[in-house]
Amino acid sequence: MTDSDLTTDSDLTGLFAATGVPAAFAARAAARLGAGAAARLRDDPWRLLRVPGVRPAQADHFARQVLGDAAKPDDPRRGCALVEHLLTEAARQGHTATPAADIESELAKLRIPDARKAIDDALDEAEVLSLTEEPAFDEAAFEDDEADLPEPEETLGLARWALPEEAAAEGFQRLNATASPLMDDTAVKEARAGLPEDRSLALTASLRTGVCVLRGTPDDLAETALLLAKVATADGLRAAVVTATERAAADLRSEARKIGVAVAGGSPPQDETDLRGEGDVAVVGLHRLMEPVENAPAAPGAVVFGRGEQRPFELDLVVLPDAAGLDVELVAVLVEACADGTHLVLGGEPGALPPSGPGQILGDLAASETVPVIDLEPAPAADPLGALTAAVRAGELVPVEAPGKEVVIVPAASTQEAVHRTVQLVTDSIPRALGIALDDVQVVAPAAGGEAGTTALNAALKARVNPGPGAYGGFDPGDRVVVVAPLPQAAVGETGTVTGAAGGALQIAFAGGTADVPAALTGRLRHGWAVTVAQGRGTRRPAVVAVMSDGAGLSRPLVATAFGLARRHLSVVQAAGPALARAVRETGVPARRTRLARLLTQ
């Protein structure tokens, strides 16, 4: 950290100490508000609402401490901050747009006397956008002279998400408009020979259309992605299979070699030509393919990529077998980096766990009916793990015979017992009984908070596996970490091991190589023996311990994703009681308000 950073931190810490704000919020505020955070908060104390975890009542209390009697419920700064806060909360639920009427109603509950004025003030600040759109055409109402035509509904959205959603729509339209067949009809016919109908359709769509969607199980999607890239590469085309993390890419390369597919992409490339051997299929993590730029100026929590409109991929075919976890911001960046004529194939499970960020890209693409959507026939379950996961996807939590201990259910009467059982499984039972090393065991849980959330689980696991004082920003050499906000060095969900610290940076061994993470960015890391299901998605492990401890937040997509992360062994620490089966049976993908499907048809 620089001297100016230290001064800013000291100033912010002093402000919080004087106003009664817990010191723990200082790091979050500095990360979110950037340099000069203390001065900005003195000027507008309701900016505190931009810090994750701060509630309106807390921001009001802080404002009274800073402004004294001048802090009023009708302060325009308060109204603007609350509009932005409400839309941020909606974005955390996955929405990119919210009816203005809903925001007005919530503002009234927060004692804003003129909700419409507060919205207009927020619109003037440019952080919030009006997304008014014409209603869908109703032919019957149009032909009835006496019928009232529907009025346009005003919706609101944060610019951070609304603009990327529009950019993604424009990008998909561009790729469809500029696409031409990548292979001639004779070559396609030869490549399709002997393929099952669903794989044949997937191959045809990927080679003939700019954008297409594949739906299937993770194994079927990965196998099909390799098939598409292999056919394209054999014909002299430039193709890449792209994964969520470098660890997932390494695993897919290993699986590809087992089935006789020659792959490239295992060492850090100098440019895209290094990803491809002669006739090899490139398999690489999306983050690395986008070429993140270190030390580039960026908004708090963001990463600048070297690939984009001015320097697109030099690829003819880009296949993402697991794209269901991409939010609109990352998809917009991806699509922008695809040159005119590039063919983009996006895969995902039907009813998959939605992205952590706003949007529902695959669902919106399918709903728009502007791209081909191919359903892959699932292969029969080959083992107890596959049978259990398939049953969960179908809405049933069933017992399975597992003579080889592929699946073990571990009942826990309380959250404390759940934590104890988890530590026992990770450090003793699984390594001893199954021969799976601790480094190959991943714990997953629905959320970070709670008595058996990932924070509590990591504290217990660190105490047992690698005790230490957290000498380097809360971490010690030997700690497993996970990236929870994008770093120039690694994508969200990437796990690694701390190897030391030097020059004010934390040294971490990731699957893609060792990286130096500056002290100012270590707030984007957490201990990673236990990760949330959302953080762990896309990267499968030989053994997974799924801690199901609370009915809140459980759903069929979450449970299916958690169970599907295990390759050889799954232990389910069951402390949720009947709520687990009920969630699998009754709770599907939550609805999200998004605009992409409509934008694609305009």
Coordinates of C-alpha atoms in Angstrom, one line a residue:
M1 CA 0.0 0.0 0.0
T2 CA 1.1 3.6 -0.7
D3 CA 1.5 6.3 1.9
S4 CA -1.6 8.0 0.5
D5 CA -3.6 4.8 1.0
L6 CA -2.4 4.6 4.6
T7 CA -3.5 8.2 5.2
T8 CA -6.9 7.5 3.7
D9 CA -7.3 4.5 5.9
S10 CA -6.3 6.4 9.0
D11 CA -8.7 9.2 8.2
L12 CA -11.5 6.8 7.6
T13 CA -10.8 4.8 10.7
G14 CA -10.8 8.0 12.8
L15 CA -14.1 9.1 11.2
F16 CA -15.7 5.8 12.0
A17 CA -14.3 5.8 15.6
A18 CA -15.8 9.2 16.2
T19 CA -19.2 8.3 14.9
G20 CA -19.5 4.8 16.4
V21 CA -19.2 2.8 13.2
P22 CA -17.6 -0.6 13.8
A23 CA -13.9 -0.6 12.7
A24 CA -14.5 -3.7 10.6
F25 CA -16.5 -1.5 8.1
A26 CA -13.4 0.7 7.4
A27 CA -11.8 -1.8 5.0
R28 CA -15.1 -2.4 3.2
A29 CA -15.7 1.3 2.9
A30 CA -12.2 2.0 1.5
A31 CA -12.6 -0.8 -1.0
R32 CA -16.0 0.3 -2.2
L33 CA -15.6 4.1 -2.1
G34 CA -12.0 4.3 -3.1
A35 CA -9.4 7.0 -2.3
G36 CA -10.8 9.9 -0.3
A37 CA -13.6 7.8 1.2
A38 CA -13.6 9.8 4.5
A39 CA -14.0 13.1 2.7
R40 CA -16.8 11.8 0.5
L41 CA -18.6 10.5 3.6
R42 CA -18.3 13.8 5.4
D43 CA -19.8 15.5 2.3
D44 CA -22.5 12.9 1.9
P45 CA -22.8 10.5 4.9
W46 CA -25.6 8.5 3.2
R47 CA -22.9 7.2 0.8
L48 CA -22.2 4.7 3.5
L49 CA -25.1 2.7 2.0
R50 CA -22.9 1.8 -0.9
V51 CA -20.8 -0.4 1.5
P52 CA -22.1 -4.0 1.6
G53 CA -23.9 -4.9 4.8
V54 CA -25.0 -1.4 5.7
R55 CA -28.7 -0.9 6.3
P56 CA -30.7 2.4 5.9
A57 CA -31.2 2.8 9.7
Q58 CA -27.4 2.5 10.2
A59 CA -26.7 5.1 7.4
D60 CA -29.3 7.4 9.0
H61 CA -27.5 7.1 12.4
F62 CA -24.2 7.8 10.8
A63 CA -25.6 10.8 9.0
R64 CA -26.9 12.2 12.3
Q65 CA -23.4 11.7 13.9
V66 CA -21.8 13.5 11.0
L67 CA -24.3 16.3 10.3
G68 CA -26.1 16.7 13.6
D69 CA -29.4 18.4 13.3
A70 CA -28.9 19.0 9.6
A71 CA -29.6 15.4 8.9
K72 CA -33.2 15.3 7.8
P73 CA -35.4 12.5 6.3
D74 CA -36.1 14.7 3.3
D75 CA -32.5 15.5 2.5
P76 CA -32.0 15.0 -1.3
R77 CA -28.8 13.1 -0.6
R78 CA -30.7 10.6 1.5
G79 CA -33.3 10.1 -1.2
C80 CA -30.7 9.5 -3.9
A81 CA -28.8 7.1 -1.7
L82 CA -31.9 5.1 -0.8
V83 CA -33.0 4.8 -4.5
E84 CA -29.5 3.4 -5.3
H85 CA -29.6 1.2 -2.2
L86 CA -33.0 -0.3 -3.2
L87 CA -31.8 -1.1 -6.7
T88 CA -28.6 -2.6 -5.3
E89 CA -30.6 -4.9 -3.1
A90 CA -32.7 -5.8 -6.2
A91 CA -29.5 -6.5 -8.1
R92 CA -28.3 -8.8 -5.3
Q93 CA -31.5 -10.8 -6.0
G94 CA -30.5 -11.1 -9.6
H95 CA -32.7 -8.3 -11.1
T96 CA -31.4 -5.8 -13.6
A97 CA -34.6 -3.8 -13.7
T98 CA -37.2 -2.9 -11.1
P99 CA -40.6 -1.2 -11.6
A100 CA -40.4 2.4 -10.5
A101 CA -43.7 2.0 -8.6
D102 CA -42.0 -0.7 -6.4
I103 CA -39.2 1.8 -5.6
E104 CA -41.7 4.5 -4.8
S105 CA -43.5 2.2 -2.4
E106 CA -40.3 1.2 -0.6
L107 CA -39.2 4.9 -0.4
A108 CA -42.5 5.8 1.3
K109 CA -41.8 3.1 4.0
L110 CA -38.4 4.8 4.6
R111 CA -40.1 8.2 5.3
I112 CA -39.2 9.9 2.0
P113 CA -41.9 12.5 1.6
D114 CA -41.6 12.9 -2.2
A115 CA -40.6 9.5 -3.7
R116 CA -40.9 10.7 -7.3
K117 CA -38.5 13.6 -6.6
A118 CA -36.0 11.3 -5.0
I119 CA -36.1 9.1 -8.1
D120 CA -35.7 12.1 -10.4
D121 CA -32.7 13.3 -8.3
A122 CA -31.2 9.8 -8.5
L123 CA -31.6 9.8 -12.3
D124 CA -29.8 13.2 -12.4
E125 CA -26.8 11.6 -10.7
A126 CA -26.5 9.1 -13.7
E127 CA -25.9 6.1 -11.4
V128 CA -29.6 5.2 -11.9
L129 CA -31.2 4.9 -15.3
S130 CA -34.8 5.0 -16.4
L131 CA -35.5 1.9 -18.5
T132 CA -39.0 2.7 -19.7
E133 CA -40.0 0.3 -22.5
E134 CA -43.1 -0.1 -24.7
P135 CA -45.3 -3.0 -23.6
A136 CA -45.5 -6.1 -25.7
F137 CA -47.8 -5.7 -28.8
D138 CA -51.4 -6.8 -28.0
E139 CA -53.1 -7.4 -31.4
A140 CA -56.6 -7.9 -29.9
A141 CA -56.4 -4.6 -27.9
F142 CA -55.1 -2.8 -31.0
E143 CA -58.0 -3.8 -33.1
D144 CA -60.6 -2.9 -30.4
D145 CA -61.3 0.8 -30.7
E146 CA -62.8 1.0 -27.2
A147 CA -60.0 -0.9 -25.5
D148 CA -57.4 1.0 -23.5
L149 CA -54.0 0.4 -24.9
P150 CA -51.4 -0.6 -22.2
E151 CA -49.2 2.2 -21.0
P152 CA -45.5 1.9 -20.9
E153 CA -44.2 0.8 -17.5
E154 CA -41.2 2.7 -16.1
T155 CA -38.5 0.5 -14.7
L156 CA -35.3 1.5 -13.1
G157 CA -31.9 0.0 -13.0
L158 CA -28.4 0.7 -11.9
A159 CA -26.2 1.8 -14.8
R160 CA -23.6 -0.7 -13.8
W161 CA -25.9 -3.5 -14.8
A162 CA -28.3 -1.9 -17.3
L163 CA -25.6 -0.7 -19.7
P164 CA -23.8 -4.1 -19.8
E165 CA -27.2 -5.8 -20.5
E166 CA -27.8 -3.5 -23.4
A167 CA -24.2 -4.1 -24.6
A168 CA -24.6 -7.9 -24.3
A169 CA -27.8 -7.7 -26.4
E170 CA -26.1 -5.6 -29.1
G171 CA -23.1 -8.0 -29.1
F172 CA -25.3 -11.1 -29.5
Q173 CA -27.1 -9.4 -32.4
R174 CA -23.8 -8.5 -34.0
L175 CA -22.4 -12.0 -33.8
N176 CA -25.6 -13.4 -35.3
A177 CA -25.6 -10.8 -38.1
T178 CA -21.9 -11.3 -39.0
A179 CA -21.7 -15.1 -38.8
S180 CA -21.1 -17.2 -41.8
P181 CA -20.8 -21.1 -41.9
L182 CA -17.4 -22.1 -40.5
M183 CA -17.3 -25.3 -42.7
D184 CA -18.9 -26.2 -46.0
D185 CA -21.9 -28.6 -46.1
T186 CA -19.8 -31.6 -47.2
A187 CA -17.4 -31.2 -44.3
V188 CA -20.2 -30.7 -41.8
K189 CA -22.0 -33.8 -43.2
E190 CA -18.8 -35.9 -42.8
A191 CA -18.3 -34.6 -39.2
R192 CA -21.8 -35.5 -38.3
A193 CA -21.6 -39.0 -39.5
G194 CA -22.2 -41.5 -36.7
L195 CA -23.1 -38.9 -34.1
P196 CA -26.2 -39.1 -32.0
E197 CA -28.9 -36.7 -33.1
D198 CA -28.5 -34.2 -30.3
R199 CA -24.7 -34.0 -30.8
S200 CA -25.2 -33.7 -34.5
L201 CA -27.6 -30.8 -34.0
A202 CA -25.2 -29.1 -31.6
L203 CA -22.4 -29.4 -34.1
T204 CA -24.5 -28.0 -36.9
A205 CA -25.7 -25.1 -34.8
S206 CA -22.2 -24.2 -33.6
L207 CA -20.7 -24.2 -37.1
R208 CA -23.6 -22.3 -38.9
T209 CA -24.9 -19.7 -36.4
G210 CA -23.3 -16.9 -34.6
V211 CA -24.7 -17.7 -31.1
C212 CA -26.3 -20.9 -29.8
V213 CA -27.2 -22.4 -26.5
L214 CA -26.7 -26.0 -25.3
R215 CA -28.5 -27.4 -22.3
G216 CA -27.5 -30.6 -20.5
T217 CA -25.6 -32.1 -17.6
P218 CA -22.1 -30.9 -16.8
D219 CA -20.5 -34.1 -18.1
D220 CA -22.5 -34.0 -21.4
L221 CA -21.8 -30.3 -21.9
A222 CA -18.1 -30.8 -21.4
E223 CA -17.9 -33.8 -23.7
T224 CA -19.9 -32.0 -26.4
A225 CA -17.7 -28.8 -26.0
L226 CA -14.6 -30.9 -26.7
L227 CA -16.3 -32.6 -29.6
L228 CA -17.2 -29.2 -31.2
A229 CA -13.7 -27.8 -30.7
K230 CA -12.0 -31.0 -32.0
V231 CA -14.0 -31.0 -35.2
A232 CA -13.4 -27.3 -35.8
T233 CA -9.7 -27.6 -35.0
A234 CA -9.3 -30.6 -37.3
D235 CA -10.6 -28.5 -40.1
G236 CA -8.0 -25.8 -39.5
L237 CA -10.3 -23.4 -37.5
R238 CA -9.2 -21.6 -34.4
A239 CA -11.3 -22.9 -31.5
A240 CA -11.2 -22.8 -27.7
V241 CA -13.1 -24.5 -24.9
V242 CA -13.4 -21.9 -22.1
T243 CA -14.0 -22.7 -18.4
A244 CA -14.9 -20.6 -15.3
T245 CA -11.5 -21.1 -13.6
E246 CA -8.0 -22.3 -14.4
R247 CA -8.5 -25.3 -12.1
A248 CA -11.5 -26.3 -14.1
A249 CA -9.5 -25.9 -17.3
A250 CA -6.7 -28.1 -15.9
D251 CA -9.3 -30.8 -15.0
L252 CA -10.9 -30.6 -18.4
R253 CA -7.6 -31.0 -20.1
S254 CA -6.9 -34.1 -18.0
E255 CA -10.3 -35.6 -18.9
A256 CA -9.8 -34.8 -22.6
R257 CA -6.5 -36.7 -22.7
K258 CA -8.2 -39.7 -21.2
I259 CA -10.6 -39.9 -24.1
G260 CA -7.9 -39.3 -26.7
V261 CA -8.4 -35.5 -27.4
A262 CA -5.1 -33.6 -27.8
V263 CA -5.3 -30.4 -25.9
A264 CA -3.3 -27.2 -25.4
G265 CA -3.4 -24.3 -22.9
G266 CA -1.6 -25.7 -19.9
S267 CA 1.1 -23.1 -19.5
P268 CA 0.6 -19.3 -19.3
P269 CA 0.4 -18.0 -22.9
Q270 CA 2.2 -15.0 -24.3
D271 CA -0.5 -14.7 -26.9
E272 CA -3.4 -16.8 -28.3
T273 CA -1.1 -18.7 -30.7
D274 CA 0.5 -20.3 -27.6
L275 CA -2.9 -21.8 -26.7
R276 CA -2.9 -24.0 -29.7
G277 CA -0.6 -26.8 -30.7
E278 CA -0.9 -28.2 -34.2
G279 CA -4.3 -29.8 -34.3
D280 CA -4.8 -29.5 -30.5
V281 CA -7.9 -28.2 -28.8
A282 CA -7.3 -25.1 -26.6
V283 CA -8.8 -25.4 -23.1
V284 CA -8.4 -22.3 -21.0
G285 CA -10.0 -20.3 -18.2
L286 CA -12.1 -17.3 -19.3
H287 CA -10.2 -14.9 -17.0
R288 CA -6.8 -15.8 -18.6
L289 CA -8.3 -15.7 -22.1
M290 CA -9.5 -12.2 -21.5
E291 CA -6.0 -11.2 -20.5
P292 CA -6.4 -9.1 -17.3
V293 CA -4.2 -6.1 -17.0
E294 CA -2.4 -5.6 -13.7
N295 CA -2.1 -2.2 -12.2
A296 CA -4.6 -0.7 -14.6
P297 CA -6.9 2.0 -13.2
A298 CA -10.4 0.5 -12.5
A299 CA -13.5 1.0 -10.5
P300 CA -13.4 -0.6 -7.0
G301 CA -13.8 -4.3 -7.3
A302 CA -13.3 -4.3 -11.1
V303 CA -10.7 -5.7 -13.4
V304 CA -9.5 -4.3 -16.7
F305 CA -9.1 -6.8 -19.5
G306 CA -6.7 -6.5 -22.5
R307 CA -9.2 -8.2 -24.8
G308 CA -12.2 -6.2 -26.1
E309 CA -13.6 -4.4 -29.0
Q310 CA -10.2 -2.9 -30.0
R311 CA -8.4 -6.2 -29.6
P312 CA -10.8 -9.1 -29.9
F313 CA -10.0 -12.8 -29.7
E314 CA -8.3 -14.4 -32.7
L315 CA -10.7 -17.3 -32.6
D316 CA -13.4 -18.7 -34.9
L317 CA -15.2 -20.7 -32.3
V318 CA -15.5 -20.1 -28.6
V319 CA -17.3 -22.7 -26.5
L320 CA -18.2 -22.2 -22.8
P321 CA -19.7 -25.5 -21.5
D322 CA -20.7 -23.9 -18.2
A323 CA -21.9 -20.4 -18.9
A324 CA -24.9 -20.4 -16.5
G325 CA -22.9 -18.6 -13.8
L326 CA -22.0 -15.6 -15.9
D327 CA -23.7 -12.3 -15.0
V328 CA -24.5 -9.6 -17.5
E329 CA -21.4 -7.6 -16.8
L330 CA -19.0 -10.5 -17.6
V331 CA -21.1 -11.6 -20.6
A332 CA -20.9 -8.1 -22.0
V333 CA -17.1 -8.2 -21.7
L334 CA -17.0 -11.7 -23.3
V335 CA -19.2 -10.8 -26.2
E336 CA -17.4 -7.5 -26.9
A337 CA -14.1 -9.5 -27.1
C338 CA -15.6 -11.8 -29.8
A339 CA -14.7 -10.4 -33.3
D340 CA -17.2 -10.1 -36.1
G341 CA -17.8 -13.6 -37.4
T342 CA -16.8 -15.4 -34.3
H343 CA -19.2 -18.3 -33.3
L344 CA -20.1 -18.4 -29.6
V345 CA -21.6 -21.5 -27.9
L346 CA -22.9 -21.1 -24.4
G347 CA -23.8 -24.2 -22.3
G348 CA -25.6 -24.7 -19.0
E349 CA -27.8 -27.1 -17.1
P350 CA -31.6 -26.7 -17.4
G351 CA -32.8 -25.0 -14.1
A352 CA -29.2 -24.3 -13.2
L353 CA -28.2 -22.2 -10.1
P354 CA -28.5 -18.6 -11.3
P355 CA -25.4 -16.3 -11.4
S356 CA -24.3 -14.6 -8.2
G357 CA -24.6 -11.3 -10.0
P358 CA -27.7 -9.9 -11.9
G359 CA -29.0 -11.4 -15.1
Q360 CA -30.1 -14.8 -16.5
I361 CA -28.3 -14.9 -19.8
L362 CA -29.1 -18.5 -20.9
G363 CA -32.7 -18.2 -20.0
D364 CA -33.1 -14.9 -21.7
L365 CA -31.4 -16.1 -24.9
A366 CA -33.7 -19.1 -25.0
A367 CA -36.8 -16.9 -24.3
S368 CA -35.9 -14.5 -27.0
E369 CA -36.1 -17.3 -29.7
T370 CA -33.3 -15.5 -31.6
V371 CA -30.8 -18.3 -31.2
P372 CA -30.8 -22.1 -31.6
V373 CA -31.3 -24.0 -28.3
I374 CA -30.2 -27.7 -28.3
D375 CA -31.1 -30.1 -25.5
L376 CA -28.5 -32.8 -25.0
E377 CA -29.8 -36.2 -24.0
P378 CA -28.3 -37.1 -20.6
A379 CA -26.2 -40.2 -20.5
P380 CA -27.4 -42.8 -18.0
A381 CA -26.1 -42.4 -14.5
A382 CA -22.9 -44.5 -14.3
D383 CA -22.5 -44.4 -10.5
P384 CA -24.3 -43.6 -7.3
L385 CA -23.1 -40.0 -7.4
G386 CA -24.6 -39.5 -10.9
A387 CA -27.9 -41.2 -9.8
L388 CA -28.3 -39.0 -6.8
T389 CA -27.5 -35.8 -8.7
A390 CA -29.9 -36.8 -11.5
A391 CA -32.7 -37.4 -9.0
V392 CA -32.1 -34.0 -7.3
R393 CA -32.3 -32.3 -10.7
A394 CA -35.7 -34.0 -11.2
G395 CA -36.9 -32.8 -7.8
E396 CA -36.4 -35.8 -5.7
L397 CA -34.0 -36.5 -2.8
V398 CA -33.7 -40.3 -2.8
P399 CA -31.4 -42.8 -1.0
V400 CA -28.9 -44.4 -3.3
E401 CA -26.9 -47.6 -2.9
A402 CA -23.2 -46.7 -2.6
P403 CA -21.1 -49.8 -1.8
G404 CA -17.9 -48.0 -2.6
K405 CA -18.8 -45.1 -0.3
E406 CA -19.4 -42.8 -3.3
V407 CA -22.1 -41.1 -1.3
V408 CA -22.3 -40.9 2.5
I409 CA -25.0 -39.1 4.5
V410 CA -23.8 -37.7 7.9
P411 CA -26.6 -36.6 10.2
A412 CA -26.0 -33.7 12.5
A413 CA -28.3 -32.6 15.3
S414 CA -27.1 -29.0 15.4
T415 CA -25.0 -26.5 13.5
Q416 CA -22.2 -27.0 16.0
E417 CA -22.2 -30.8 15.3
A418 CA -22.3 -30.0 11.6
V419 CA -19.0 -28.1 11.9
H420 CA -17.5 -30.8 14.0
R421 CA -18.4 -33.5 11.6
T422 CA -17.2 -31.5 8.7
V423 CA -13.7 -31.1 10.2
Q424 CA -13.6 -34.8 11.0
L425 CA -14.5 -35.7 7.5
V426 CA -12.0 -33.4 5.8
T427 CA -9.0 -34.1 8.1
D428 CA -9.5 -37.8 8.9
S429 CA -12.4 -39.9 7.5
I430 CA -12.1 -39.1 3.8
P431 CA -8.3 -39.2 3.5
R432 CA -8.1 -42.3 5.7
A433 CA -11.0 -44.4 4.3
L434 CA -10.9 -43.3 0.7
G435 CA -7.3 -42.3 0.1
I436 CA -8.3 -38.8 -1.1
A437 CA -5.9 -36.2 0.0
L438 CA -7.1 -33.2 2.0
D439 CA -6.0 -30.9 -0.8
D440 CA -8.5 -32.7 -3.1
V441 CA -11.4 -32.2 -0.6
Q442 CA -13.7 -29.2 -1.0
V443 CA -16.3 -28.1 1.6
V444 CA -19.3 -26.3 0.2
A445 CA -22.2 -24.6 2.0
P446 CA -25.2 -22.5 0.9
A447 CA -23.9 -19.2 2.4
A448 CA -20.9 -17.5 4.2
G449 CA -22.9 -16.5 7.3
G450 CA -24.5 -18.5 10.0
E451 CA -23.2 -20.9 12.6
A452 CA -22.3 -23.5 9.9
G453 CA -21.6 -21.1 7.0
T454 CA -18.3 -21.0 5.2
T455 CA -16.9 -18.4 7.6
A456 CA -17.4 -20.6 10.6
L457 CA -16.3 -23.7 8.8
N458 CA -13.1 -22.1 7.6
A459 CA -12.3 -20.9 11.1
A460 CA -12.7 -24.4 12.4
L461 CA -10.7 -26.0 9.5
K462 CA -7.9 -23.5 9.8
A463 CA -7.6 -24.2 13.5
R464 CA -7.2 -27.9 12.7
V465 CA -5.3 -27.9 9.4
N466 CA -3.1 -24.8 9.5
P467 CA -3.2 -22.9 12.8
G468 CA -1.6 -19.5 12.8
P469 CA -2.0 -15.8 13.7
G470 CA -2.9 -14.6 10.2
A471 CA 0.3 -12.8 9.9
Y472 CA -0.2 -11.6 6.3
G473 CA -3.5 -9.7 6.1
G474 CA -5.3 -12.5 8.0
F475 CA -3.6 -15.3 6.1
D476 CA -0.6 -17.6 6.8
P477 CA 1.6 -19.7 4.5
G478 CA -0.3 -23.0 3.9
D479 CA -3.7 -21.4 4.0
R480 CA -6.1 -22.3 1.2
V481 CA -7.8 -19.2 -0.2
V482 CA -10.6 -18.5 -2.6
V483 CA -11.1 -15.4 -4.8
V484 CA -14.5 -13.8 -3.9
A485 CA -14.1 -10.6 -6.1
P486 CA -12.2 -10.6 -9.4
L487 CA -8.4 -10.1 -9.2
P488 CA -6.1 -9.3 -12.1
Q489 CA -4.3 -12.5 -11.1
A490 CA -7.4 -14.8 -10.8
A491 CA -11.1 -15.2 -11.4
V492 CA -13.8 -15.4 -8.8
G493 CA -14.0 -18.9 -7.5
E494 CA -10.4 -19.7 -8.2
T495 CA -8.7 -21.4 -5.2
G496 CA -5.0 -21.4 -4.3
T497 CA -2.6 -21.9 -1.5
V498 CA -0.7 -19.1 0.3
T499 CA 3.1 -19.7 -0.1
G500 CA 4.4 -16.6 1.6
A501 CA 4.6 -12.8 1.3
A502 CA 7.2 -10.5 -0.2
G503 CA 7.3 -6.8 -1.1
G504 CA 4.0 -6.1 0.5
A505 CA 2.2 -8.8 -1.6
L506 CA 0.7 -12.1 -0.7
Q507 CA 2.2 -15.0 -2.8
I508 CA -0.4 -17.5 -3.8
A509 CA 0.0 -20.7 -5.9
F510 CA -3.1 -20.9 -8.2
A511 CA -3.7 -23.7 -10.8
G512 CA -2.5 -21.3 -13.5
G513 CA 0.7 -20.4 -11.7
T514 CA 2.0 -18.4 -8.7
A515 CA 0.7 -14.8 -8.4
D516 CA 1.6 -11.9 -6.2
V517 CA -1.6 -10.3 -4.8
P518 CA -0.9 -6.7 -3.4
A519 CA -2.0 -6.0 0.1
A520 CA -4.6 -3.6 -1.2
L521 CA -6.3 -6.4 -3.0
T522 CA -6.2 -9.1 -0.3
G523 CA -9.7 -8.1 0.8
R524 CA -10.9 -9.9 -2.3
L525 CA -9.7 -13.2 -0.8
R526 CA -11.2 -15.5 1.8
H527 CA -10.1 -18.7 3.4
G528 CA -11.1 -21.4 0.9
W529 CA -11.3 -24.8 2.6
A530 CA -15.0 -24.1 2.6
V531 CA -16.6 -22.1 -0.1
T532 CA -20.2 -21.1 -1.0
V533 CA -21.9 -23.2 -3.6
A534 CA -21.9 -20.2 -5.9
Q535 CA -18.1 -19.8 -5.5
G536 CA -17.5 -23.4 -6.0
R537 CA -19.6 -23.9 -9.1
G538 CA -17.8 -24.8 -12.3
T539 CA -14.8 -26.4 -10.5
R540 CA -15.4 -30.0 -9.6
R541 CA -13.3 -31.8 -7.0
P542 CA -12.5 -35.5 -6.3
A543 CA -14.3 -35.2 -2.9
V544 CA -16.9 -32.7 -1.7
V545 CA -18.4 -32.2 1.7
A546 CA -21.8 -30.5 1.3
V547 CA -22.9 -28.9 4.6
M548 CA -26.7 -28.5 4.5
S549 CA -27.5 -26.8 7.7
D550 CA -30.3 -24.3 7.2
G551 CA -33.6 -24.4 5.2
A552 CA -33.1 -20.7 4.3
G553 CA -31.5 -20.3 0.9
L554 CA -31.8 -24.0 0.0
S555 CA -33.2 -24.8 -3.4
R556 CA -33.2 -27.5 -6.0
P557 CA -30.6 -25.7 -8.2
L558 CA -28.3 -25.1 -5.2
V559 CA -28.4 -28.7 -4.0
A560 CA -28.0 -30.1 -7.5
T561 CA -25.0 -27.8 -8.1
A562 CA -23.4 -28.7 -4.7
F563 CA -23.8 -32.5 -5.2
G564 CA -22.7 -32.2 -8.8
L565 CA -19.3 -30.8 -7.8
A566 CA -18.1 -34.2 -6.5
R567 CA -16.2 -36.5 -8.9
R568 CA -15.5 -39.5 -6.7
H569 CA -17.1 -39.0 -3.3
L570 CA -19.8 -36.9 -1.7
S571 CA -20.4 -36.5 2.0
V572 CA -23.6 -34.7 2.9
V573 CA -23.6 -33.3 6.4
Q574 CA -27.3 -33.1 6.9
A575 CA -28.4 -30.6 9.6
A576 CA -31.3 -29.2 7.7
G577 CA -33.8 -31.9 8.6
P578 CA -36.9 -32.2 6.4
A579 CA -36.2 -28.7 4.9
L580 CA -33.6 -30.3 2.5
A581 CA -36.0 -32.7 0.8
R582 CA -38.7 -30.0 0.8
A583 CA -36.3 -27.5 -0.9
V584 CA -35.3 -30.1 -3.6
R585 CA -39.0 -31.0 -4.2
E586 CA -40.5 -27.5 -4.1
T587 CA -38.0 -24.7 -4.6
G588 CA -36.7 -24.1 -8.2
V589 CA -35.0 -21.2 -9.9
P590 CA -36.3 -17.9 -8.5
A591 CA -37.7 -15.5 -11.0
R592 CA -35.6 -12.6 -12.1
R593 CA -36.6 -9.3 -13.7
T594 CA -34.3 -8.8 -16.7
R595 CA -34.4 -7.0 -20.1
L596 CA -32.1 -9.1 -22.3
A597 CA -34.8 -11.2 -23.9
R598 CA -36.8 -8.2 -25.0
L599 CA -33.7 -6.2 -26.1
L600 CA -32.7 -9.1 -28.3
T601 CA -36.0 -8.9 -30.3
Q602 CA -35.8 -5.1 -30.8

